[in-house]
Amino acid sequence: MPVLERMADLGMPLLVHGEATEPGVDVFDREAVFIERVLDPLRRRLPELRIVLEHITTEEAVAYVGSGGAKSGGDDHRAII
C-alpha cells in the first residue's frame, strides 16, 4: 500500500490487466471478480490513484469504467478510471 500511496501522491498511474486468477474463478469471470474484489476496494481506499485498466473485455468492465464519473475515459484497449 505505501507504494500505491506514493504513486497517488506523484500522479503516477497504475497500469493493470485486471484478472482474478484464484483457483475456482471461472476464466470468463476473472475480470468481473477482479473488479469486485480488488479494483473497487482499491479505488475506495485511494480515490486519488490514477488507474489504467488495460485490455478490458467484458460488459462488467465497460459498465464499471463508465460509472467512474468525470475522471473516466479510455480507448479501444484501455480504460482510465
PDB file of N, CA and C in Angstrom:
ATOM      1  N   MET A   1       0.808  -1.199   0.000  1.00  0.00           N
ATOM      2  CA  MET A   1       0.000   0.000   0.000  1.00  0.00           C
ATOM      3  C   MET A   1       0.857   1.271   0.000  1.00  0.00           C
ATOM      4  N   PRO A   2       2.008   1.299   0.696  1.00  0.00           N
ATOM      5  CA  PRO A   2       2.818   2.516   0.651  1.00  0.00           C
ATOM      6  C   PRO A   2       3.247   2.906  -0.766  1.00  0.00           C
ATOM      7  N   VAL A   3       3.537   1.929  -1.608  1.00  0.00           N
ATOM      8  CA  VAL A   3       3.929   2.243  -2.983  1.00  0.00           C
ATOM      9  C   VAL A   3       2.760   2.860  -3.740  1.00  0.00           C
ATOM     10  N   LEU A   4       1.576   2.302  -3.575  1.00  0.00           N
ATOM     11  CA  LEU A   4       0.403   2.847  -4.254  1.00  0.00           C
ATOM     12  C   LEU A   4       0.066   4.243  -3.746  1.00  0.00           C
ATOM     13  N   GLU A   5       0.245   4.468  -2.454  1.00  0.00           N
ATOM     14  CA  GLU A   5       0.012   5.798  -1.894  1.00  0.00           C
ATOM     15  C   GLU A   5       0.992   6.807  -2.476  1.00  0.00           C
ATOM     16  N   ARG A   6       2.236   6.394  -2.626  1.00  0.00           N
ATOM     17  CA  ARG A   6       3.248   7.291  -3.215  1.00  0.00           C
ATOM     18  C   ARG A   6       2.933   7.570  -4.677  1.00  0.00           C
ATOM     19  N   MET A   7       2.499   6.539  -5.400  1.00  0.00           N
ATOM     20  CA  MET A   7       2.107   6.729  -6.802  1.00  0.00           C
ATOM     21  C   MET A   7       0.979   7.756  -6.885  1.00  0.00           C
ATOM     22  N   ALA A   8       0.011   7.659  -5.989  1.00  0.00           N
ATOM     23  CA  ALA A   8      -1.098   8.616  -5.975  1.00  0.00           C
ATOM     24  C   ALA A   8      -0.581  10.026  -5.713  1.00  0.00           C
ATOM     25  N   ASP A   9       0.338  10.167  -4.765  1.00  0.00           N
ATOM     26  CA  ASP A   9       0.916  11.477  -4.451  1.00  0.00           C
ATOM     27  C   ASP A   9       1.617  12.091  -5.656  1.00  0.00           C
ATOM     28  N   LEU A  10       2.296  11.251  -6.432  1.00  0.00           N
ATOM     29  CA  LEU A  10       3.043  11.715  -7.592  1.00  0.00           C
ATOM     30  C   LEU A  10       2.175  11.887  -8.842  1.00  0.00           C
ATOM     31  N   GLY A  11       0.968  11.360  -8.809  1.00  0.00           N
ATOM     32  CA  GLY A  11       0.123  11.377 -10.001  1.00  0.00           C
ATOM     33  C   GLY A  11       0.526  10.314 -11.011  1.00  0.00           C
ATOM     34  N   MET A  12       1.273   9.324 -10.555  1.00  0.00           N
ATOM     35  CA  MET A  12       1.735   8.241 -11.421  1.00  0.00           C
ATOM     36  C   MET A  12       0.626   7.207 -11.568  1.00  0.00           C
ATOM     37  N   PRO A  13       0.250   6.868 -12.788  1.00  0.00           N
ATOM     38  CA  PRO A  13      -0.837   5.899 -12.956  1.00  0.00           C
ATOM     39  C   PRO A  13      -0.391   4.461 -12.709  1.00  0.00           C
ATOM     40  N   LEU A  14      -1.324   3.685 -12.216  1.00  0.00           N
ATOM     41  CA  LEU A  14      -1.149   2.248 -12.061  1.00  0.00           C
ATOM     42  C   LEU A  14      -1.775   1.597 -13.293  1.00  0.00           C
ATOM     43  N   LEU A  15      -0.976   0.905 -14.089  1.00  0.00           N
ATOM     44  CA  LEU A  15      -1.463   0.214 -15.279  1.00  0.00           C
ATOM     45  C   LEU A  15      -1.597  -1.258 -14.947  1.00  0.00           C
ATOM     46  N   VAL A  16      -2.799  -1.806 -15.139  1.00  0.00           N
ATOM     47  CA  VAL A  16      -3.044  -3.174 -14.717  1.00  0.00           C
ATOM     48  C   VAL A  16      -3.959  -3.883 -15.706  1.00  0.00           C
ATOM     49  N   HIS A  17      -3.620  -5.128 -15.982  1.00  0.00           N
ATOM     50  CA  HIS A  17      -4.517  -6.025 -16.708  1.00  0.00           C
ATOM     51  C   HIS A  17      -5.221  -6.821 -15.626  1.00  0.00           C
ATOM     52  N   GLY A  18      -6.438  -6.435 -15.300  1.00  0.00           N
ATOM     53  CA  GLY A  18      -7.098  -6.952 -14.116  1.00  0.00           C
ATOM     54  C   GLY A  18      -7.846  -8.251 -14.313  1.00  0.00           C
ATOM     55  N   GLU A  19      -7.314  -9.300 -13.740  1.00  0.00           N
ATOM     56  CA  GLU A  19      -7.981 -10.595 -13.729  1.00  0.00           C
ATOM     57  C   GLU A  19      -7.692 -11.301 -12.407  1.00  0.00           C
ATOM     58  N   ALA A  20      -8.716 -11.892 -11.840  1.00  0.00           N
ATOM     59  CA  ALA A  20      -8.534 -12.745 -10.668  1.00  0.00           C
ATOM     60  C   ALA A  20      -8.150 -14.128 -11.173  1.00  0.00           C
ATOM     61  N   THR A  21      -7.086 -14.677 -10.649  1.00  0.00           N
ATOM     62  CA  THR A  21      -6.596 -15.977 -11.138  1.00  0.00           C
ATOM     63  C   THR A  21      -6.641 -17.067 -10.076  1.00  0.00           C
ATOM     64  N   GLU A  22      -7.413 -16.828  -9.024  1.00  0.00           N
ATOM     65  CA  GLU A  22      -7.512 -17.832  -7.964  1.00  0.00           C
ATOM     66  C   GLU A  22      -8.186 -19.095  -8.506  1.00  0.00           C
ATOM     67  N   PRO A  23      -7.789 -20.242  -7.992  1.00  0.00           N
ATOM     68  CA  PRO A  23      -8.495 -21.475  -8.368  1.00  0.00           C
ATOM     69  C   PRO A  23      -9.979 -21.330  -8.039  1.00  0.00           C
ATOM     70  N   GLY A  24     -10.802 -21.821  -8.889  1.00  0.00           N
ATOM     71  CA  GLY A  24     -12.233 -21.746  -8.662  1.00  0.00           C
ATOM     72  C   GLY A  24     -12.910 -20.564  -9.329  1.00  0.00           C
ATOM     73  N   VAL A  25     -12.129 -19.602  -9.810  1.00  0.00           N
ATOM     74  CA  VAL A  25     -12.713 -18.481 -10.545  1.00  0.00           C
ATOM     75  C   VAL A  25     -12.751 -18.869 -12.012  1.00  0.00           C
ATOM     76  N   ASP A  26     -13.955 -18.915 -12.566  1.00  0.00           N
ATOM     77  CA  ASP A  26     -14.126 -19.274 -13.973  1.00  0.00           C
ATOM     78  C   ASP A  26     -13.369 -18.292 -14.858  1.00  0.00           C
ATOM     79  N   VAL A  27     -12.760 -18.792 -15.911  1.00  0.00           N
ATOM     80  CA  VAL A  27     -11.964 -17.965 -16.807  1.00  0.00           C
ATOM     81  C   VAL A  27     -12.776 -16.796 -17.367  1.00  0.00           C
ATOM     82  N   PHE A  28     -14.070 -16.980 -17.545  1.00  0.00           N
ATOM     83  CA  PHE A  28     -14.913 -15.924 -18.088  1.00  0.00           C
ATOM     84  C   PHE A  28     -15.345 -14.905 -17.036  1.00  0.00           C
ATOM     85  N   ASP A  29     -15.083 -15.187 -15.776  1.00  0.00           N
ATOM     86  CA  ASP A  29     -15.453 -14.287 -14.684  1.00  0.00           C
ATOM     87  C   ASP A  29     -14.263 -13.563 -14.080  1.00  0.00           C
ATOM     88  N   ARG A  30     -13.083 -13.810 -14.580  1.00  0.00           N
ATOM     89  CA  ARG A  30     -11.870 -13.273 -13.954  1.00  0.00           C
ATOM     90  C   ARG A  30     -11.853 -11.758 -13.864  1.00  0.00           C
ATOM     91  N   GLU A  31     -12.283 -11.091 -14.916  1.00  0.00           N
ATOM     92  CA  GLU A  31     -12.263  -9.626 -14.909  1.00  0.00           C
ATOM     93  C   GLU A  31     -13.278  -9.070 -13.907  1.00  0.00           C
ATOM     94  N   ALA A  32     -14.492  -9.602 -13.930  1.00  0.00           N
ATOM     95  CA  ALA A  32     -15.529  -9.124 -13.013  1.00  0.00           C
ATOM     96  C   ALA A  32     -15.154  -9.375 -11.552  1.00  0.00           C
ATOM     97  N   VAL A  33     -14.578 -10.522 -11.279  1.00  0.00           N
ATOM     98  CA  VAL A  33     -14.161 -10.844  -9.910  1.00  0.00           C
ATOM     99  C   VAL A  33     -13.035  -9.919  -9.469  1.00  0.00           C
ATOM    100  N   PHE A  34     -12.092  -9.623 -10.358  1.00  0.00           N
ATOM    101  CA  PHE A  34     -11.011  -8.685 -10.037  1.00  0.00           C
ATOM    102  C   PHE A  34     -11.580  -7.314  -9.682  1.00  0.00           C
ATOM    103  N   ILE A  35     -12.536  -6.851 -10.471  1.00  0.00           N
ATOM    104  CA  ILE A  35     -13.135  -5.543 -10.203  1.00  0.00           C
ATOM    105  C   ILE A  35     -13.791  -5.544  -8.831  1.00  0.00           C
ATOM    106  N   GLU A  36     -14.547  -6.576  -8.544  1.00  0.00           N
ATOM    107  CA  GLU A  36     -15.272  -6.654  -7.274  1.00  0.00           C
ATOM    108  C   GLU A  36     -14.345  -6.786  -6.069  1.00  0.00           C
ATOM    109  N   ARG A  37     -13.357  -7.670  -6.168  1.00  0.00           N
ATOM    110  CA  ARG A  37     -12.520  -7.998  -5.005  1.00  0.00           C
ATOM    111  C   ARG A  37     -11.298  -7.116  -4.825  1.00  0.00           C
ATOM    112  N   VAL A  38     -10.774  -6.569  -5.929  1.00  0.00           N
ATOM    113  CA  VAL A  38      -9.506  -5.836  -5.849  1.00  0.00           C
ATOM    114  C   VAL A  38      -9.659  -4.374  -6.259  1.00  0.00           C
ATOM    115  N   LEU A  39     -10.144  -4.149  -7.468  1.00  0.00           N
ATOM    116  CA  LEU A  39     -10.139  -2.794  -8.018  1.00  0.00           C
ATOM    117  C   LEU A  39     -11.072  -1.842  -7.274  1.00  0.00           C
ATOM    118  N   ASP A  40     -12.310  -2.234  -7.079  1.00  0.00           N
ATOM    119  CA  ASP A  40     -13.251  -1.333  -6.417  1.00  0.00           C
ATOM    120  C   ASP A  40     -12.811  -1.006  -4.990  1.00  0.00           C
ATOM    121  N   PRO A  41     -12.400  -2.003  -4.189  1.00  0.00           N
ATOM    122  CA  PRO A  41     -11.895  -1.648  -2.854  1.00  0.00           C
ATOM    123  C   PRO A  41     -10.667  -0.730  -2.903  1.00  0.00           C
ATOM    124  N   LEU A  42      -9.783  -0.943  -3.873  1.00  0.00           N
ATOM    125  CA  LEU A  42      -8.607  -0.078  -4.001  1.00  0.00           C
ATOM    126  C   LEU A  42      -9.015   1.345  -4.341  1.00  0.00           C
ATOM    127  N   ARG A  43      -9.951   1.506  -5.264  1.00  0.00           N
ATOM    128  CA  ARG A  43     -10.405   2.854  -5.637  1.00  0.00           C
ATOM    129  C   ARG A  43     -11.088   3.548  -4.469  1.00  0.00           C
ATOM    130  N   ARG A  44     -11.791   2.800  -3.648  1.00  0.00           N
ATOM    131  CA  ARG A  44     -12.442   3.412  -2.475  1.00  0.00           C
ATOM    132  C   ARG A  44     -11.395   3.842  -1.444  1.00  0.00           C
ATOM    133  N   ARG A  45     -10.344   3.045  -1.321  1.00  0.00           N
ATOM    134  CA  ARG A  45      -9.303   3.353  -0.336  1.00  0.00           C
ATOM    135  C   ARG A  45      -8.391   4.482  -0.801  1.00  0.00           C
ATOM    136  N   LEU A  46      -8.078   4.505  -2.119  1.00  0.00           N
ATOM    137  CA  LEU A  46      -7.192   5.532  -2.684  1.00  0.00           C
ATOM    138  C   LEU A  46      -7.857   6.179  -3.893  1.00  0.00           C
ATOM    139  N   PRO A  47      -8.880   6.993  -3.676  1.00  0.00           N
ATOM    140  CA  PRO A  47      -9.605   7.557  -4.823  1.00  0.00           C
ATOM    141  C   PRO A  47      -8.759   8.459  -5.711  1.00  0.00           C
ATOM    142  N   GLU A  48      -7.669   8.974  -5.188  1.00  0.00           N
ATOM    143  CA  GLU A  48      -6.816   9.861  -5.983  1.00  0.00           C
ATOM    144  C   GLU A  48      -5.822   9.099  -6.865  1.00  0.00           C
ATOM    145  N   LEU A  49      -5.709   7.802  -6.699  1.00  0.00           N
ATOM    146  CA  LEU A  49      -4.802   6.993  -7.522  1.00  0.00           C
ATOM    147  C   LEU A  49      -5.363   6.871  -8.929  1.00  0.00           C
ATOM    148  N   ARG A  50      -4.562   7.248  -9.916  1.00  0.00           N
ATOM    149  CA  ARG A  50      -4.958   7.093 -11.315  1.00  0.00           C
ATOM    150  C   ARG A  50      -4.712   5.642 -11.718  1.00  0.00           C
ATOM    151  N   ILE A  51      -5.716   5.024 -12.326  1.00  0.00           N
ATOM    152  CA  ILE A  51      -5.619   3.614 -12.695  1.00  0.00           C
ATOM    153  C   ILE A  51      -5.989   3.460 -14.158  1.00  0.00           C
ATOM    154  N   VAL A  52      -5.161   2.716 -14.879  1.00  0.00           N
ATOM    155  CA  VAL A  52      -5.460   2.346 -16.259  1.00  0.00           C
ATOM    156  C   VAL A  52      -5.743   0.852 -16.258  1.00  0.00           C
ATOM    157  N   LEU A  53      -6.966   0.495 -16.595  1.00  0.00           N
ATOM    158  CA  LEU A  53      -7.378  -0.901 -16.665  1.00  0.00           C
ATOM    159  C   LEU A  53      -7.190  -1.344 -18.110  1.00  0.00           C
ATOM    160  N   GLU A  54      -6.133  -2.101 -18.338  1.00  0.00           N
ATOM    161  CA  GLU A  54      -5.728  -2.494 -19.690  1.00  0.00           C
ATOM    162  C   GLU A  54      -6.590  -3.620 -20.240  1.00  0.00           C
ATOM    163  N   HIS A  55      -6.884  -3.540 -21.509  1.00  0.00           N
ATOM    164  CA  HIS A  55      -7.493  -4.637 -22.280  1.00  0.00           C
ATOM    165  C   HIS A  55      -8.779  -5.176 -21.680  1.00  0.00           C
ATOM    166  N   ILE A  56      -9.716  -4.290 -21.366  1.00  0.00           N
ATOM    167  CA  ILE A  56     -10.979  -4.776 -20.825  1.00  0.00           C
ATOM    168  C   ILE A  56     -11.742  -5.554 -21.900  1.00  0.00           C
ATOM    169  N   THR A  57     -12.434  -6.600 -21.474  1.00  0.00           N
ATOM    170  CA  THR A  57     -13.094  -7.488 -22.437  1.00  0.00           C
ATOM    171  C   THR A  57     -14.524  -7.845 -22.065  1.00  0.00           C
ATOM    172  N   THR A  58     -15.032  -7.325 -20.948  1.00  0.00           N
ATOM    173  CA  THR A  58     -16.362  -7.739 -20.510  1.00  0.00           C
ATOM    174  C   THR A  58     -17.296  -6.539 -20.373  1.00  0.00           C
ATOM    175  N   GLU A  59     -18.586  -6.818 -20.450  1.00  0.00           N
ATOM    176  CA  GLU A  59     -19.589  -5.781 -20.230  1.00  0.00           C
ATOM    177  C   GLU A  59     -19.457  -5.187 -18.835  1.00  0.00           C
ATOM    178  N   GLU A  60     -19.127  -6.031 -17.861  1.00  0.00           N
ATOM    179  CA  GLU A  60     -18.981  -5.552 -16.488  1.00  0.00           C
ATOM    180  C   GLU A  60     -17.872  -4.503 -16.383  1.00  0.00           C
ATOM    181  N   ALA A  61     -16.769  -4.746 -17.051  1.00  0.00           N
ATOM    182  CA  ALA A  61     -15.659  -3.795 -17.007  1.00  0.00           C
ATOM    183  C   ALA A  61     -16.034  -2.489 -17.701  1.00  0.00           C
ATOM    184  N   VAL A  62     -16.703  -2.584 -18.831  1.00  0.00           N
ATOM    185  CA  VAL A  62     -17.135  -1.380 -19.538  1.00  0.00           C
ATOM    186  C   VAL A  62     -18.098  -0.580 -18.666  1.00  0.00           C
ATOM    187  N   ALA A  63     -19.048  -1.258 -18.040  1.00  0.00           N
ATOM    188  CA  ALA A  63     -20.005  -0.585 -17.157  1.00  0.00           C
ATOM    189  C   ALA A  63     -19.295   0.047 -15.961  1.00  0.00           C
ATOM    190  N   TYR A  64     -18.312  -0.655 -15.399  1.00  0.00           N
ATOM    191  CA  TYR A  64     -17.582  -0.126 -14.249  1.00  0.00           C
ATOM    192  C   TYR A  64     -16.838   1.152 -14.633  1.00  0.00           C
ATOM    193  N   VAL A  65     -16.159   1.115 -15.752  1.00  0.00           N
ATOM    194  CA  VAL A  65     -15.424   2.294 -16.207  1.00  0.00           C
ATOM    195  C   VAL A  65     -16.402   3.422 -16.507  1.00  0.00           C
ATOM    196  N   GLY A  66     -17.507   3.093 -17.153  1.00  0.00           N
ATOM    197  CA  GLY A  66     -18.493   4.108 -17.481  1.00  0.00           C
ATOM    198  C   GLY A  66     -19.126   4.761 -16.278  1.00  0.00           C
ATOM    199  N   SER A  67     -19.141   4.078 -15.150  1.00  0.00           N
ATOM    200  CA  SER A  67     -19.732   4.640 -13.936  1.00  0.00           C
ATOM    201  C   SER A  67     -18.745   5.480 -13.141  1.00  0.00           C
ATOM    202  N   GLY A  68     -17.529   5.649 -13.656  1.00  0.00           N
ATOM    203  CA  GLY A  68     -16.471   6.325 -12.903  1.00  0.00           C
ATOM    204  C   GLY A  68     -16.543   7.825 -12.837  1.00  0.00           C
ATOM    205  N   GLY A  69     -17.459   8.450 -13.542  1.00  0.00           N
ATOM    206  CA  GLY A  69     -17.586   9.897 -13.475  1.00  0.00           C
ATOM    207  C   GLY A  69     -16.605  10.611 -14.384  1.00  0.00           C
ATOM    208  N   ALA A  70     -16.342  11.857 -14.073  1.00  0.00           N
ATOM    209  CA  ALA A  70     -15.547  12.720 -14.949  1.00  0.00           C
ATOM    210  C   ALA A  70     -14.107  12.254 -15.107  1.00  0.00           C
ATOM    211  N   LYS A  71     -13.615  11.468 -14.188  1.00  0.00           N
ATOM    212  CA  LYS A  71     -12.231  11.022 -14.260  1.00  0.00           C
ATOM    213  C   LYS A  71     -12.071   9.805 -15.161  1.00  0.00           C
ATOM    214  N   SER A  72     -13.167   9.303 -15.720  1.00  0.00           N
ATOM    215  CA  SER A  72     -13.098   8.113 -16.566  1.00  0.00           C
ATOM    216  C   SER A  72     -12.850   8.499 -18.013  1.00  0.00           C
ATOM    217  N   GLY A  73     -12.281   7.569 -18.721  1.00  0.00           N
ATOM    218  CA  GLY A  73     -12.066   7.746 -20.145  1.00  0.00           C
ATOM    219  C   GLY A  73     -11.348   6.532 -20.668  1.00  0.00           C
ATOM    220  N   GLY A  74     -11.072   6.507 -21.943  1.00  0.00           N
ATOM    221  CA  GLY A  74     -10.350   5.366 -22.466  1.00  0.00           C
ATOM    222  C   GLY A  74     -10.428   5.280 -23.966  1.00  0.00           C
ATOM    223  N   ASP A  75      -9.917   4.184 -24.493  1.00  0.00           N
ATOM    224  CA  ASP A  75      -9.982   3.922 -25.923  1.00  0.00           C
ATOM    225  C   ASP A  75     -10.319   2.458 -26.117  1.00  0.00           C
ATOM    226  N   ASP A  76     -10.005   1.913 -27.253  1.00  0.00           N
ATOM    227  CA  ASP A  76     -10.390   0.536 -27.565  1.00  0.00           C
ATOM    228  C   ASP A  76      -9.768  -0.495 -26.645  1.00  0.00           C
ATOM    229  N   HIS A  77      -8.619  -0.226 -26.079  1.00  0.00           N
ATOM    230  CA  HIS A  77      -7.883  -1.244 -25.342  1.00  0.00           C
ATOM    231  C   HIS A  77      -7.621  -0.905 -23.885  1.00  0.00           C
ATOM    232  N   ARG A  78      -7.828   0.351 -23.505  1.00  0.00           N
ATOM    233  CA  ARG A  78      -7.521   0.761 -22.153  1.00  0.00           C
ATOM    234  C   ARG A  78      -8.705   1.500 -21.556  1.00  0.00           C
ATOM    235  N   ALA A  79      -8.854   1.426 -20.297  1.00  0.00           N
ATOM    236  CA  ALA A  79      -9.869   2.187 -19.592  1.00  0.00           C
ATOM    237  C   ALA A  79      -9.204   2.931 -18.459  1.00  0.00           C
ATOM    238  N   ILE A  80      -9.271   4.234 -18.501  1.00  0.00           N
ATOM    239  CA  ILE A  80      -8.659   5.050 -17.468  1.00  0.00           C
ATOM    240  C   ILE A  80      -9.751   5.419 -16.483  1.00  0.00           C
ATOM    241  N   ILE A  81      -9.573   5.008 -15.224  1.00  0.00           N
ATOM    242  CA  ILE A  81     -10.603   5.255 -14.231  1.00  0.00           C
ATOM    243  C   ILE A  81     -10.058   6.020 -13.052  1.00  0.00           C
TER     244      ILE A  81
END
